[in-house]
PDB file of C-alpha atoms in Angstrom:
ATOM      1  CA  MET A   1     -49.956-106.049  90.196  1.00  0.00           C
ATOM      2  CA  SER A   2     -51.698-109.222  89.267  1.00  0.00           C
ATOM      3  CA  ASN A   3     -52.408-110.256  85.732  1.00  0.00           C
ATOM      4  CA  SER A   4     -55.220-112.073  86.953  1.00  0.00           C
ATOM      5  CA  VAL A   5     -58.861-111.995  85.606  1.00  0.00           C
ATOM      6  CA  ILE A   6     -61.701-111.648  87.842  1.00  0.00           C
ATOM      7  CA  ILE A   7     -64.943-112.353  86.320  1.00  0.00           C
ATOM      8  CA  ARG A   8     -67.551-110.444  88.396  1.00  0.00           C
ATOM      9  CA  ASP A   9     -71.033-108.745  88.400  1.00  0.00           C
ATOM     10  CA  GLY A  10     -71.020-105.650  86.075  1.00  0.00           C
ATOM     11  CA  LYS A  11     -71.315-102.366  88.448  1.00  0.00           C
ATOM     12  CA  LYS A  12     -72.591 -98.803  87.532  1.00  0.00           C
ATOM     13  CA  GLU A  13     -68.977 -97.564  87.573  1.00  0.00           C
ATOM     14  CA  ASP A  14     -68.147-100.034  84.845  1.00  0.00           C
ATOM     15  CA  MET A  15     -70.718 -98.672  82.512  1.00  0.00           C
ATOM     16  CA  HIS A  16     -68.119 -96.077  80.771  1.00  0.00           C
ATOM     17  CA  GLN A  17     -65.732 -98.988  79.885  1.00  0.00           C
ATOM     18  CA  ILE A  18     -68.219-101.344  78.811  1.00  0.00           C
ATOM     19  CA  CYS A  19     -69.876 -98.631  76.632  1.00  0.00           C
ATOM     20  CA  LYS A  20     -66.331 -98.340  75.242  1.00  0.00           C
ATOM     21  CA  LEU A  21     -66.146-101.720  74.673  1.00  0.00           C
ATOM     22  CA  ILE A  22     -69.867-101.936  73.106  1.00  0.00           C
ATOM     23  CA  LYS A  23     -68.366 -99.065  70.374  1.00  0.00           C
ATOM     24  CA  GLU A  24     -65.596-101.738  69.639  1.00  0.00           C
ATOM     25  CA  LEU A  25     -67.789-104.248  69.108  1.00  0.00           C
ATOM     26  CA  ALA A  26     -69.916-102.151  66.734  1.00  0.00           C
ATOM     27  CA  THR A  27     -66.817-101.383  64.634  1.00  0.00           C
ATOM     28  CA  TYR A  28     -66.056-104.906  64.565  1.00  0.00           C
ATOM     29  CA  GLU A  29     -69.355-105.926  63.434  1.00  0.00           C
ATOM     30  CA  ASN A  30     -69.388-102.953  60.715  1.00  0.00           C
ATOM     31  CA  CYS A  31     -72.268-101.163  62.367  1.00  0.00           C
ATOM     32  CA  GLU A  32     -70.972 -97.840  63.634  1.00  0.00           C
ATOM     33  CA  SER A  33     -70.002 -96.452  60.587  1.00  0.00           C
ATOM     34  CA  MET A  34     -73.895 -96.954  59.746  1.00  0.00           C
ATOM     35  CA  ASP A  35     -74.797 -94.835  62.806  1.00  0.00           C
ATOM     36  CA  GLU A  36     -76.509 -98.044  64.193  1.00  0.00           C
ATOM     37  CA  CYS A  37     -74.856 -97.909  67.826  1.00  0.00           C
ATOM     38  CA  LYS A  38     -76.034 -95.044  69.986  1.00  0.00           C
ATOM     39  CA  MET A  39     -75.227 -96.171  73.132  1.00  0.00           C
ATOM     40  CA  THR A  40     -74.064 -94.009  75.956  1.00  0.00           C
ATOM     41  CA  PRO A  41     -72.728 -95.000  79.345  1.00  0.00           C
ATOM     42  CA  GLU A  42     -75.541 -92.813  80.846  1.00  0.00           C
ATOM     43  CA  ARG A  43     -78.396 -94.840  79.298  1.00  0.00           C
ATOM     44  CA  LEU A  44     -76.577 -97.877  80.452  1.00  0.00           C
ATOM     45  CA  ILE A  45     -76.499 -96.745  83.641  1.00  0.00           C
ATOM     46  CA  LYS A  46     -80.302 -95.850  83.489  1.00  0.00           C
ATOM     47  CA  ASP A  47     -81.364 -98.966  82.115  1.00  0.00           C
ATOM     48  CA  GLY A  48     -79.322-101.017  84.346  1.00  0.00           C
ATOM     49  CA  PHE A  49     -79.206 -99.398  87.627  1.00  0.00           C
ATOM     50  CA  ASP A  50     -81.318 -96.550  88.102  1.00  0.00           C
ATOM     51  CA  THR A  51     -84.661 -98.345  87.866  1.00  0.00           C
ATOM     52  CA  ALA A  52     -86.481-100.579  89.900  1.00  0.00           C
ATOM     53  CA  ASN A  53     -86.572-103.581  87.518  1.00  0.00           C
ATOM     54  CA  PRO A  54     -83.222-103.367  85.500  1.00  0.00           C
ATOM     55  CA  ILE A  55     -83.703-104.142  81.734  1.00  0.00           C
ATOM     56  CA  PHE A  56     -80.199-106.109  81.403  1.00  0.00           C
ATOM     57  CA  LYS A  57     -77.688-107.463  83.900  1.00  0.00           C
ATOM     58  CA  SER A  58     -73.654-107.942  83.107  1.00  0.00           C
ATOM     59  CA  PHE A  59     -70.598-109.712  84.000  1.00  0.00           C
ATOM     60  CA  VAL A  60     -67.098-107.993  83.164  1.00  0.00           C
ATOM     61  CA  ALA A  61     -63.676-109.541  83.158  1.00  0.00           C
ATOM     62  CA  ASP A  62     -61.901-107.083  85.215  1.00  0.00           C
ATOM     63  CA  ARG A  63     -57.934-107.015  85.104  1.00  0.00           C
ATOM     64  CA  ASN A  64     -56.135-104.451  87.537  1.00  0.00           C
ATOM     65  CA  ASN A  65     -59.470-102.385  87.853  1.00  0.00           C
ATOM     66  CA  GLN A  66     -59.831-102.052  83.969  1.00  0.00           C
ATOM     67  CA  VAL A  67     -63.045-103.950  82.046  1.00  0.00           C
ATOM     68  CA  ILE A  68     -61.322-106.138  79.228  1.00  0.00           C
ATOM     69  CA  GLY A  69     -64.460-107.816  78.463  1.00  0.00           C
ATOM     70  CA  TYR A  70     -68.249-108.094  79.162  1.00  0.00           C
ATOM     71  CA  ALA A  71     -71.116-109.915  78.874  1.00  0.00           C
ATOM     72  CA  ILE A  72     -74.822-108.329  78.751  1.00  0.00           C
ATOM     73  CA  TYR A  73     -77.942-110.625  79.179  1.00  0.00           C
ATOM     74  CA  PHE A  74     -81.345-110.051  79.866  1.00  0.00           C
ATOM     75  CA  THR A  75     -84.767-112.415  81.051  1.00  0.00           C
ATOM     76  CA  SER A  76     -86.627-113.035  78.175  1.00  0.00           C
ATOM     77  CA  TYR A  77     -89.909-115.015  77.815  1.00  0.00           C
ATOM     78  CA  SER A  78     -90.363-118.160  75.770  1.00  0.00           C
ATOM     79  CA  SER A  79     -94.313-119.563  75.297  1.00  0.00           C
ATOM     80  CA  TRP A  80     -92.589-123.081  75.251  1.00  0.00           C
ATOM     81  CA  VAL A  81     -90.369-123.372  78.267  1.00  0.00           C
ATOM     82  CA  GLY A  82     -90.895-119.943  80.321  1.00  0.00           C
ATOM     83  CA  GLU A  83     -88.085-118.075  81.670  1.00  0.00           C
ATOM     84  CA  SER A  84     -85.142-117.836  79.320  1.00  0.00           C
ATOM     85  CA  ILE A  85     -81.937-115.573  79.238  1.00  0.00           C
ATOM     86  CA  PHE A  86     -80.929-114.018  76.022  1.00  0.00           C
ATOM     87  CA  LEU A  87     -77.160-113.247  75.747  1.00  0.00           C
ATOM     88  CA  GLU A  88     -77.353-109.899  74.172  1.00  0.00           C
ATOM     89  CA  ASP A  89     -73.405-109.104  73.773  1.00  0.00           C
ATOM     90  CA  LEU A  90     -70.089-111.208  74.560  1.00  0.00           C
ATOM     91  CA  TYR A  91     -67.155-109.181  73.640  1.00  0.00           C
ATOM     92  CA  VAL A  92     -63.302-109.376  75.021  1.00  0.00           C
ATOM     93  CA  ASP A  93     -60.895-106.906  74.049  1.00  0.00           C
ATOM     94  CA  PRO A  94     -58.648-108.293  71.127  1.00  0.00           C
ATOM     95  CA  GLN A  95     -55.434-108.142  72.788  1.00  0.00           C
ATOM     96  CA  TYR A  96     -56.940-110.434  75.696  1.00  0.00           C
ATOM     97  CA  ARG A  97     -58.154-113.275  73.572  1.00  0.00           C
ATOM     98  CA  GLY A  98     -56.956-116.557  73.550  1.00  0.00           C
ATOM     99  CA  GLU A  99     -56.643-116.383  77.368  1.00  0.00           C
ATOM    100  CA  GLY A 100     -60.477-118.397  77.964  1.00  0.00           C
ATOM    101  CA  ILE A 101     -61.906-114.717  79.260  1.00  0.00           C
ATOM    102  CA  GLY A 102     -64.722-115.391  76.724  1.00  0.00           C
ATOM    103  CA  GLU A 103     -65.692-118.848  77.924  1.00  0.00           C
ATOM    104  CA  LYS A 104     -65.402-117.825  81.650  1.00  0.00           C
ATOM    105  CA  LEU A 105     -67.687-114.906  80.594  1.00  0.00           C
ATOM    106  CA  PHE A 106     -70.075-117.423  78.626  1.00  0.00           C
ATOM    107  CA  LYS A 107     -70.225-119.939  81.310  1.00  0.00           C
ATOM    108  CA  CYS A 108     -71.481-117.412  83.981  1.00  0.00           C
ATOM    109  CA  VAL A 109     -74.382-116.135  81.861  1.00  0.00           C
ATOM    110  CA  ALA A 110     -75.036-120.083  81.196  1.00  0.00           C
ATOM    111  CA  LYS A 111     -75.085-120.821  84.762  1.00  0.00           C
ATOM    112  CA  VAL A 112     -77.915-117.872  85.101  1.00  0.00           C
ATOM    113  CA  ALA A 113     -79.843-119.625  82.320  1.00  0.00           C
ATOM    114  CA  GLN A 114     -79.122-123.126  84.099  1.00  0.00           C
ATOM    115  CA  GLN A 115     -80.777-121.849  87.480  1.00  0.00           C
ATOM    116  CA  ASN A 116     -84.091-120.669  85.445  1.00  0.00           C
ATOM    117  CA  ASP A 117     -87.006-123.265  85.546  1.00  0.00           C
ATOM    118  CA  GLY A 118     -86.798-122.726  81.406  1.00  0.00           C
ATOM    119  CA  LYS A 119     -82.991-123.707  81.427  1.00  0.00           C
ATOM    120  CA  ARG A 120     -82.616-121.878  78.172  1.00  0.00           C
ATOM    121  CA  MET A 121     -80.063-119.490  76.674  1.00  0.00           C
ATOM    122  CA  ASP A 122     -80.392-117.795  73.135  1.00  0.00           C
ATOM    123  CA  TRP A 123     -78.317-115.141  71.409  1.00  0.00           C
ATOM    124  CA  HIS A 124     -77.392-114.472  68.125  1.00  0.00           C
ATOM    125  CA  CYS A 125     -74.398-114.453  65.964  1.00  0.00           C
ATOM    126  CA  LEU A 126     -73.335-112.768  62.281  1.00  0.00           C
ATOM    127  CA  ALA A 127     -73.029-115.530  60.106  1.00  0.00           C
ATOM    128  CA  TRP A 128     -69.478-114.371  59.129  1.00  0.00           C
ATOM    129  CA  ASN A 129     -68.131-114.218  62.792  1.00  0.00           C
ATOM    130  CA  PRO A 130     -65.813-116.406  63.500  1.00  0.00           C
ATOM    131  CA  SER A 131     -67.143-116.726  67.108  1.00  0.00           C
ATOM    132  CA  LEU A 132     -69.354-119.082  65.642  1.00  0.00           C
ATOM    133  CA  LYS A 133     -66.897-121.760  66.048  1.00  0.00           C
ATOM    134  CA  PHE A 134     -66.306-120.854  69.817  1.00  0.00           C
ATOM    135  CA  TYR A 135     -70.249-121.093  70.356  1.00  0.00           C
ATOM    136  CA  LYS A 136     -70.290-124.609  68.662  1.00  0.00           C
ATOM    137  CA  LYS A 137     -67.525-125.617  71.088  1.00  0.00           C
ATOM    138  CA  MET A 138     -69.623-124.825  73.914  1.00  0.00           C
ATOM    139  CA  GLY A 139     -72.291-126.795  72.749  1.00  0.00           C
ATOM    140  CA  ALA A 140     -74.430-124.405  71.062  1.00  0.00           C
ATOM    141  CA  ARG A 141     -76.828-125.518  68.352  1.00  0.00           C
ATOM    142  CA  ASN A 142     -77.323-123.144  65.485  1.00  0.00           C
ATOM    143  CA  ILE A 143     -81.000-123.083  65.069  1.00  0.00           C
ATOM    144  CA  THR A 144     -80.949-121.133  61.895  1.00  0.00           C
ATOM    145  CA  GLU A 145     -79.598-124.423  60.350  1.00  0.00           C
ATOM    146  CA  SER A 146     -81.245-127.046  62.467  1.00  0.00           C
ATOM    147  CA  GLU A 147     -84.829-125.657  63.032  1.00  0.00           C
ATOM    148  CA  SER A 148     -84.779-123.250  59.929  1.00  0.00           C
ATOM    149  CA  TRP A 149     -85.620-120.152  62.518  1.00  0.00           C
ATOM    150  CA  ASN A 150     -84.922-116.320  61.449  1.00  0.00           C
ATOM    151  CA  TYR A 151     -83.952-113.573  63.473  1.00  0.00           C
ATOM    152  CA  LEU A 152     -86.159-110.619  62.593  1.00  0.00           C
ATOM    153  CA  ARG A 153     -86.014-107.090  63.256  1.00  0.00           C
ATOM    154  CA  LEU A 154     -88.468-103.810  62.710  1.00  0.00           C
ATOM    155  CA  ASP A 155     -87.101-100.658  63.763  1.00  0.00           C
ATOM    156  CA  GLY A 156     -86.643 -97.027  62.919  1.00  0.00           C
ATOM    157  CA  SER A 157     -88.801 -95.439  59.950  1.00  0.00           C
ATOM    158  CA  ASP A 158     -90.219 -98.662  59.146  1.00  0.00           C
ATOM    159  CA  LEU A 159     -91.763 -99.191  62.497  1.00  0.00           C
ATOM    160  CA  ASP A 160     -92.849 -95.591  62.597  1.00  0.00           C
ATOM    161  CA  LYS A 161     -94.514 -96.425  59.182  1.00  0.00           C
ATOM    162  CA  LEU A 162     -96.214 -99.459  60.526  1.00  0.00           C
ATOM    163  CA  CYS A 163     -97.389 -97.375  63.273  1.00  0.00           C
ATOM    164  CA  GLU A 164     -98.853 -94.594  61.523  1.00  0.00           C
TER     165      GLU A 164
END
């Protein structure tokens, strides 16, 4: 068996493995204990494959038919530049880090963004996450620092209260 990694489009059959990695990412980000990560393979399949307009797309790092990393992205819209790409997750199983897999996944999503007229890719990263160094190495600007943008959220009971 080869130890080489193939980067390819995610398939319906990959969603069980991707969901497992999403749960690992949630644990890494200290969110799983707060019951924030409610994702299931069935939801991934429904949202990404069982609809005429998939909500997300993905790339996977495949080694010997095992998904060892993934990138999930979707089309977003900027009123300044038009269509753009939002990278929701980029994750590589810790035992395979340092092999350039994250960079390969990241570049695949960047190529999708480059092909859009807007030529823009956005994502967020926790302030304490060492991946910030990786993203800066890839050429990213931290617009929290440079443009003072804040990433905000309204969900759960707060969203319910607002909509009463």
